[in-house]
Short mmCIF file of C-alpha atoms and ligand atoms in Angstrom, two decimals:
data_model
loop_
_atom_site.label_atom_id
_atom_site.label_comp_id
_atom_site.label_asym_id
_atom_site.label_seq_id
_atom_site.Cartn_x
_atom_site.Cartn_y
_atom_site.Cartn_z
CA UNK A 1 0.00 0.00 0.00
CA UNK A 2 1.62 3.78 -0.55
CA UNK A 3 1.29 6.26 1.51
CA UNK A 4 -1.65 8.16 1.70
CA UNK A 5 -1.76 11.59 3.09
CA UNK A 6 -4.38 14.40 3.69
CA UNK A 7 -4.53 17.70 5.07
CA UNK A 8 -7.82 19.34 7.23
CA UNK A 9 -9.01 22.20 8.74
CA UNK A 10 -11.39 22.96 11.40
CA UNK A 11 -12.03 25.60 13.71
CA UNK A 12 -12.32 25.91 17.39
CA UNK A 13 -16.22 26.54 18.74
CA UNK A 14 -17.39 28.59 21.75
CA UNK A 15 -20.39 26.76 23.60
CA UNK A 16 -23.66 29.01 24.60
CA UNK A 17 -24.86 25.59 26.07
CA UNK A 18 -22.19 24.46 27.37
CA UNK A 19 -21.05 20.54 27.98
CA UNK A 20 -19.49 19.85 31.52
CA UNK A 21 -19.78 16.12 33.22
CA UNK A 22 -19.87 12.36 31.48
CA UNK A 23 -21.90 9.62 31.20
CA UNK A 24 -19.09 7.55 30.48
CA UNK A 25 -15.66 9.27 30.43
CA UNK A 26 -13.80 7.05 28.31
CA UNK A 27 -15.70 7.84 25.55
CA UNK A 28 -17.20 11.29 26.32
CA UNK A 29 -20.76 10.47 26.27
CA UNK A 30 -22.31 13.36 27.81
CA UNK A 31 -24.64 14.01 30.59
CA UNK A 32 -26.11 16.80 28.80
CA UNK A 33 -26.87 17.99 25.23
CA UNK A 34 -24.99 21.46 24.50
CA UNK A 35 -24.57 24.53 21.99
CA UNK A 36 -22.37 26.30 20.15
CA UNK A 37 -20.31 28.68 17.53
CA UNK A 38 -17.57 27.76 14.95
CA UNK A 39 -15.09 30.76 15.05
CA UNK A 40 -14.23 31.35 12.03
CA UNK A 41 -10.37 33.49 11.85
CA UNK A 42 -9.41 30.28 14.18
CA UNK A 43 -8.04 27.64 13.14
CA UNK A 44 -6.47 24.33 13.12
CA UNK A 45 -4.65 22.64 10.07
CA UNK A 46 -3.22 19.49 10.69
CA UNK A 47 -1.93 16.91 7.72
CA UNK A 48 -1.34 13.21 8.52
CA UNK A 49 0.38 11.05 6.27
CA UNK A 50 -0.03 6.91 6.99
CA UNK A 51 3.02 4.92 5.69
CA UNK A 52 4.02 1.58 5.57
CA UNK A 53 7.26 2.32 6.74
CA UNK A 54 6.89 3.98 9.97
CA UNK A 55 7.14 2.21 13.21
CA UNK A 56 5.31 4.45 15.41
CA UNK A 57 3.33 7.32 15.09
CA UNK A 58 5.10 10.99 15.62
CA UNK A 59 3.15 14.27 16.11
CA UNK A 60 4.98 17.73 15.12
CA UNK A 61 2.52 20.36 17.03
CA UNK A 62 3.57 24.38 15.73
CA UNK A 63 7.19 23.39 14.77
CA UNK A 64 7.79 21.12 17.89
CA UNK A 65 7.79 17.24 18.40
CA UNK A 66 5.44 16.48 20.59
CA UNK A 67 6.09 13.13 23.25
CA UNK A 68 4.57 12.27 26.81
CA UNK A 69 0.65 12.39 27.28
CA UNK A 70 -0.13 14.97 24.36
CA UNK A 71 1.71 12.26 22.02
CA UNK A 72 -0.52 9.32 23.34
CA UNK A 73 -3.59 10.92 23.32
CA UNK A 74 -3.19 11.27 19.60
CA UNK A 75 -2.29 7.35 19.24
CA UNK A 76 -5.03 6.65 21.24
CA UNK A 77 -7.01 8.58 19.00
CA UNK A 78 -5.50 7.05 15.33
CA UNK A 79 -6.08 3.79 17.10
CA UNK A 80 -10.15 3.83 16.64
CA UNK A 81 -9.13 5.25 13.04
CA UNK A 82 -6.86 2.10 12.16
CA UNK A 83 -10.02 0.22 13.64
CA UNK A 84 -12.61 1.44 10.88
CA UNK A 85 -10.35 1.48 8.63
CA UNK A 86 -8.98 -2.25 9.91
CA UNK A 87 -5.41 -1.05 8.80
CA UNK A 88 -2.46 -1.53 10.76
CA UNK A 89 -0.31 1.29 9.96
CA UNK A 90 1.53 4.07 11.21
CA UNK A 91 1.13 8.07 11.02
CA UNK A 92 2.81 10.91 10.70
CA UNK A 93 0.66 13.82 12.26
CA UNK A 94 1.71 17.91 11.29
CA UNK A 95 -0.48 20.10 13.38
CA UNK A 96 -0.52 23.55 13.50
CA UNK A 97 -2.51 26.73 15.43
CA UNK A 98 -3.09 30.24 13.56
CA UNK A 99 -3.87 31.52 16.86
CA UNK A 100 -1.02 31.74 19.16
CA UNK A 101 0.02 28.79 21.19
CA UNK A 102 -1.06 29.52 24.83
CA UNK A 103 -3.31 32.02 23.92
CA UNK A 104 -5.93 30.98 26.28
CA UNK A 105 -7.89 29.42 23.65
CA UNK A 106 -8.91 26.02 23.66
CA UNK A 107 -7.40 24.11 21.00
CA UNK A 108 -8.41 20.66 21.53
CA UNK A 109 -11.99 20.93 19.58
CA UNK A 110 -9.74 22.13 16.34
CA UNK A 111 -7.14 19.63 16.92
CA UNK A 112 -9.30 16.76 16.66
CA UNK A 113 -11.81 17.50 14.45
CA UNK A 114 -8.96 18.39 12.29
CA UNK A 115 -7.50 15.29 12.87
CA UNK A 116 -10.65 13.03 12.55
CA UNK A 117 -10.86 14.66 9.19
CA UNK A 118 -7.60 14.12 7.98
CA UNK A 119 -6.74 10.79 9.27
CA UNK A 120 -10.17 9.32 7.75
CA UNK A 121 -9.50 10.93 4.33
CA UNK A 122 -5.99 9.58 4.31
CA UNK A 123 -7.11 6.03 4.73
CA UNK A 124 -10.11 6.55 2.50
CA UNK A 125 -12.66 6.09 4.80
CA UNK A 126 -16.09 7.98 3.78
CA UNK A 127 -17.36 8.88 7.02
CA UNK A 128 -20.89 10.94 6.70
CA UNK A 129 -20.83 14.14 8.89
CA UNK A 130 -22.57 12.41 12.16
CA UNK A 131 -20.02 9.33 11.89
CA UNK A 132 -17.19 12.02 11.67
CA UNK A 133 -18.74 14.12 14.44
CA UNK A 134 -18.77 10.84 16.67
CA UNK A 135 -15.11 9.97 16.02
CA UNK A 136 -14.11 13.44 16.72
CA UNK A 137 -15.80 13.02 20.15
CA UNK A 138 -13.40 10.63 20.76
CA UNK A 139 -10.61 12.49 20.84
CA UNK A 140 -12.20 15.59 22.70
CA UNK A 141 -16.07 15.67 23.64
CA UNK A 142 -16.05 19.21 21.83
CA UNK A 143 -14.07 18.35 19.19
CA UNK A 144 -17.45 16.82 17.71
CA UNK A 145 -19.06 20.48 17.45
CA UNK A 146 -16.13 21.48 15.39
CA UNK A 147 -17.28 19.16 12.59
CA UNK A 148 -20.64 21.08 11.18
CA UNK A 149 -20.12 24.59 10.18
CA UNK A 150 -22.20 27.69 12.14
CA UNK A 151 -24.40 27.07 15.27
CA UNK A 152 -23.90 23.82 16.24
CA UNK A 153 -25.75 21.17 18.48
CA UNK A 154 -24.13 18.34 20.15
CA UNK A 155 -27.15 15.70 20.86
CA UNK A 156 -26.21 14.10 24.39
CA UNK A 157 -27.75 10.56 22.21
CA UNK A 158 -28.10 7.40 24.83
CA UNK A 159 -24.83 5.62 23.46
CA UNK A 160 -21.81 6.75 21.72
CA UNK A 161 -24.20 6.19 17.88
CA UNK A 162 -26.53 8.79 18.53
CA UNK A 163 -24.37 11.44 20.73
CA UNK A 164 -22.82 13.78 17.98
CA UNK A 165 -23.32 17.00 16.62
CA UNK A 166 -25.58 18.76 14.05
CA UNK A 167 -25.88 22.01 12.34
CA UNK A 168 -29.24 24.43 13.29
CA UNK A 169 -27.92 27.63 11.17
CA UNK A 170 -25.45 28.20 8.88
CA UNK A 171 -22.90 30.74 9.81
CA UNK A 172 -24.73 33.49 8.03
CA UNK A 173 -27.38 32.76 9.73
CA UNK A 174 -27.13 35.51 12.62
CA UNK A 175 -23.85 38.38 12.61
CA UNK A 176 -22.79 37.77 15.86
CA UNK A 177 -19.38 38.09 17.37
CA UNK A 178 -17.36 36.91 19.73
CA UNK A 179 -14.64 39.12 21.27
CA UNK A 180 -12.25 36.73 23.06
CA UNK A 181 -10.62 38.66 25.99
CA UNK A 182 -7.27 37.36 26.85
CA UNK A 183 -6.58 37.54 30.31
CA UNK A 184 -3.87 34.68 31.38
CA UNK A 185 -1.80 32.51 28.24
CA UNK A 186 -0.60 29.94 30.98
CA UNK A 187 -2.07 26.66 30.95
CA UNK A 188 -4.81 25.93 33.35
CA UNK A 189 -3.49 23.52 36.46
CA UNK A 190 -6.67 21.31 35.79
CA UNK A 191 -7.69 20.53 32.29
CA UNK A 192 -11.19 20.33 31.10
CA UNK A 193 -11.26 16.41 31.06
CA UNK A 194 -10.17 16.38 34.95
CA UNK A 195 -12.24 19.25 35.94
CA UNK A 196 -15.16 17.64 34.67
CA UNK A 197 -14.07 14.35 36.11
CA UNK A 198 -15.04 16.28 39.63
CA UNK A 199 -18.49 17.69 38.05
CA UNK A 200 -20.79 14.83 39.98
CA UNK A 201 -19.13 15.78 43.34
CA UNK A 202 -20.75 19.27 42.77
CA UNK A 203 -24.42 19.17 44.59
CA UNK A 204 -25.73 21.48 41.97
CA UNK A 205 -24.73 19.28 39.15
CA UNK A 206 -27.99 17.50 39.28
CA UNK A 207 -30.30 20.59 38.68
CA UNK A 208 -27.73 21.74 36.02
CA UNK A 209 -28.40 18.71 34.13
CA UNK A 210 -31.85 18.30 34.75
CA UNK A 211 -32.37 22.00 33.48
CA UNK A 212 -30.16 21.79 30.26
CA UNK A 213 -33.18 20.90 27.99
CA UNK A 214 -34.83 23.86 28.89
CA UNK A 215 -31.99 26.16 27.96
CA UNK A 216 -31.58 24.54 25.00
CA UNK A 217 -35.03 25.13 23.56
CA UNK A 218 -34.37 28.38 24.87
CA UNK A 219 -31.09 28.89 23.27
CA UNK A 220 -32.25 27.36 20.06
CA UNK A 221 -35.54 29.66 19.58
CA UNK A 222 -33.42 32.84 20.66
CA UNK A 223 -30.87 32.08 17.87
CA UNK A 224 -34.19 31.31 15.29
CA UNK A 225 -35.62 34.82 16.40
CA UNK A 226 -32.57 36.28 16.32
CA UNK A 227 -33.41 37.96 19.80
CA UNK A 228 -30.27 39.02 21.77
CA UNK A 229 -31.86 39.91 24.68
CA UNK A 230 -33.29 36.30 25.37
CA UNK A 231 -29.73 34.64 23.74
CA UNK A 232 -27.77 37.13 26.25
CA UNK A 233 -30.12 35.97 29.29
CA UNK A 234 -29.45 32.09 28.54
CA UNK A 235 -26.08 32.16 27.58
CA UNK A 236 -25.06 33.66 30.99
CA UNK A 237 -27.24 31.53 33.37
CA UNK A 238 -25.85 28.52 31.38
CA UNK A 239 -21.92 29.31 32.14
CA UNK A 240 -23.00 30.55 35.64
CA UNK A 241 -24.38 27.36 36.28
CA UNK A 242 -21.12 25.53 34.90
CA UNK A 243 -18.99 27.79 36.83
CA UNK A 244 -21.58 27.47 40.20
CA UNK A 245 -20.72 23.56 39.21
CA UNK A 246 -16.88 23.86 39.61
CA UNK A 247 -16.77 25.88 42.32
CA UNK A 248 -18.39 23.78 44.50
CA UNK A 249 -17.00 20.11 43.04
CA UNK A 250 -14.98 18.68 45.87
CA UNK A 251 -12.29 19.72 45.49
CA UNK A 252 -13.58 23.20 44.41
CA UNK A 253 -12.26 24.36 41.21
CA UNK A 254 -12.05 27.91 40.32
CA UNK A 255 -11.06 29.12 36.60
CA UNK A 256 -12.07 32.68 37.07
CA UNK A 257 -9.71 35.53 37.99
CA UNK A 258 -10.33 38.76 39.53
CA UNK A 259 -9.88 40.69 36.42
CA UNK A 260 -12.50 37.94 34.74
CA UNK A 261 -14.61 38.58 37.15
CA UNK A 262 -14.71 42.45 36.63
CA UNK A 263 -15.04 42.16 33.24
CA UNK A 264 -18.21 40.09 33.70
CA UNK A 265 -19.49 42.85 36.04
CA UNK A 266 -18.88 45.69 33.40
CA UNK A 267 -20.88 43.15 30.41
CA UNK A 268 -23.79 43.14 32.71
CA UNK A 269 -23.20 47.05 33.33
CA UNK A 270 -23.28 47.63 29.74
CA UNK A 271 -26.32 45.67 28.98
CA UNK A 272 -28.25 47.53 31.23
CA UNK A 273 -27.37 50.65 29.78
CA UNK A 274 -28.11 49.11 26.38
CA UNK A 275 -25.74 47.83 24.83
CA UNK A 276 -26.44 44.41 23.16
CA UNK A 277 -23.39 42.56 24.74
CA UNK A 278 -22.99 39.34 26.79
CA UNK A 279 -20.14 37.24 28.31
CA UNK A 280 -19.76 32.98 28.44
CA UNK A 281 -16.70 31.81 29.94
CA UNK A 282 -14.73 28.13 29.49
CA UNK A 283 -12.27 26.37 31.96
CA UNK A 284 -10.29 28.94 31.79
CA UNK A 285 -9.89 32.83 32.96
CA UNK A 286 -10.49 34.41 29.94
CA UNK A 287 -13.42 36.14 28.64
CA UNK A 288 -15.76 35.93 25.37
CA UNK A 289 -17.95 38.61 24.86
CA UNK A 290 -20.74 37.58 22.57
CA UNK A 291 -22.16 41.14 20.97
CA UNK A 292 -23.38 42.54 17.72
CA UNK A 293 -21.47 43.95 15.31
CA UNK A 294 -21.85 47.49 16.28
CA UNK A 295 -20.57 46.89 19.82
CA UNK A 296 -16.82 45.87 18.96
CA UNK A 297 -15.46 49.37 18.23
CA UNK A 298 -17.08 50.24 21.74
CA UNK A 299 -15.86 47.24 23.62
CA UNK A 300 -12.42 47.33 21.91
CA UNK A 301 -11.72 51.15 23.15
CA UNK A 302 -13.25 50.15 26.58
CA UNK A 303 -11.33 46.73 27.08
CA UNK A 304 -7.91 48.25 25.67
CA UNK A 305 -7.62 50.26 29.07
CA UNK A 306 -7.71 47.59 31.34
CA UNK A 307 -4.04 46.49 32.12
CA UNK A 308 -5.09 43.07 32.54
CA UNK A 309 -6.07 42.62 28.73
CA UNK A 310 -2.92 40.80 27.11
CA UNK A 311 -5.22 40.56 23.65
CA UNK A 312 -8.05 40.65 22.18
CA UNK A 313 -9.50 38.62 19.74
CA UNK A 314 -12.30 38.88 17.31
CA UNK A 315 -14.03 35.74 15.93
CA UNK A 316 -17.23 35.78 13.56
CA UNK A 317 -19.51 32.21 12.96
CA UNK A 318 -17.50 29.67 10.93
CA UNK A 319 -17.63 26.86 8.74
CA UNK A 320 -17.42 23.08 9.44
CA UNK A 321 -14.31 21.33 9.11
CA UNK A 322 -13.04 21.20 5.72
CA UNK A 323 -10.96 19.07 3.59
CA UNK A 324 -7.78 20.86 2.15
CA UNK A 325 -6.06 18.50 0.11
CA UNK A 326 -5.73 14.60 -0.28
CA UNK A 327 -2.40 12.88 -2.25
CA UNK A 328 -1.42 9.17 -2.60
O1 PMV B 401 -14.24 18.84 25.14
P1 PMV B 401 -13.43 19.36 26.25
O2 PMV B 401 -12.84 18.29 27.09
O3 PMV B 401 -12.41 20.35 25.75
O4 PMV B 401 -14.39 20.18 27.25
C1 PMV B 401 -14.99 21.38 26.93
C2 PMV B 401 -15.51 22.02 28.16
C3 PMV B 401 -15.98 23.47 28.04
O5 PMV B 401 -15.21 24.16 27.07
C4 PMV B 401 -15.76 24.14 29.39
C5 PMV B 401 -17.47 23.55 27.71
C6 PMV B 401 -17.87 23.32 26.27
O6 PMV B 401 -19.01 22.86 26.09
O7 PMV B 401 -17.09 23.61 25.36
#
């Protein structure tokens, strides 16, 4: 057999609804269904090339080998692929970031649905888009809303067949943007997969969960309509409730920092005085500011003061992941 090779793109997501806590861990089946954005200006391009040859798999990650957990995670990963594909052969895996490494910004999502892509097309496998979505999962539970382009929904399903993630709206659907405040580039002390690990320990998880259908059909009519004001209201109980969640897991995490916290304060200040602006935050400290288009030059000028700000970023609704090239 000669060596195939292909090359993929995806880009990260931001959830609205956001997924925190597993059914079954090992192969991130959720415990509840969640929402989200492609951000489009982000992204993840990552070529794999399968050959013969090769007596291991390698992974090159912005110029760098990569070895230790990140390495294994991706074998791990090609492993399921080699399954469908019942091939026993070995990768080579170039990934790279446009957006900085350690910028704050989750990369995992990109990374695998990248790599789901790739690695499939490489060994010729013709996945449909929820078969993709589910191997994606995989790798990363978000990595599966990286797969369909625009507003995204990840169906929790009842086993890993039906748990993976659709498209409501294309991007164009609704001009909204996401203004990614970068507070801290370090990496957070627990990762996502840990943290949530923890989320049953939290007494509140139960209500979270119960309640997530509700914000859903919330979150999915507000996006129809178009309606910022009922988006903004859902959006921020849902990553309250995540962060209520984490706070009181046993142990307690806590992701936010002060100056997060501030800037949450001043997104609720600025609604109230009308602007049409809202904030969801990840396992992390930094801040994404969900507005319409006429709020960025505002936020921008007000955000650039604060010393805290290291950068800010501005992402619009993107595209699935997308196939770049594919060579024997
Ligand atoms: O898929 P993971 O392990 O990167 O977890 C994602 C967790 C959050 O970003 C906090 C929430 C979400 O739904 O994206």
């Amino acid at each position: 057999m000669s060596a195939l090779t292909a090359t993929a793109l995806a880009h990260p997501n931001i959830a609205f609804i956001k997924y925190w806590g597993n059914r079954d861990q090992s192969i991130h089946l959720p415990q509840n269904g969640s929402l989200s954005m492609c951000l489009d200006g982000l992204y993840t391009t990552t070529t794999v090339r399968f050959d013969p040859q090769l007596t291991a798999d390698s992974l090159v990650l912005d110029g760098s080998p990569v070895q230790g957990a990140g390495l294994v995670r991706v074998q791990q990963f090609l492993d399921h692929v080699r399954r469908l594909a019942e091939k026993d052969i070995y990768a080579q895996i170039e990934s790279s970031n446009n957006f900085p490494a350690g910028a704050g910004i989750a990369s995992s999502a990109s990374a695998f649905a990248a790599l789901a892509l790739a690695s499939t097309s490489a060994l010729d496998l013709q996945l449909s888009e929820p078969d993709l979505s589910r191997l994606a999962r995989l790798g990363s539970g978000s990595a599966c809303r990286s797969i369909p382009g625009g507003f995204v929904e990840w169906q929790a399903g009842e086993t890993d067949l039906d748990s993976y993630a659709f498209s409501l709206f294309p991007p164009d659907h609704w001009e909204l943007l996401d203004l990614i405040v970068i507070l801290d580039r370090a990496h957070k002390a627990t990762g996502s997969a840990a943290g949530m690990a923890l989320a049953h320990t939290s007494p509140l998880q139960k209500q979270r969960v119960t309640e997530a259908p509700m914000r859903l059909d919330f979150c999915r009519q507000a996006l129809l309509e178009r309606d910022f004001t009922s988006f903004a209201a859902v959006v921020e109980l849902d990553s309250n409730w995540m962060h209520a969640v984490m706070q009181t897991s046993a142990p307690p995490l806590k992701y936010l920092l002060p100056a997060t916290e501030d800037i949450l304060d001043s997104v609720l200040g600025w609604r109230a005085e009308g602007h049409s602006v809202c904030a969801t935050v990840d396992a992390g400290p930094n801040v994404h500011i969900l507005c319409l288009p006429q709020e960025e030059a505002f936020l921008r000028q007000e955000l650039s003061q604060l010393p805290e700000v290291l950068e800010l970023i501005t992402a619009t609704p993107g595209g699935g992941a997308r196939l770049l090239s594919v060579t024997a």
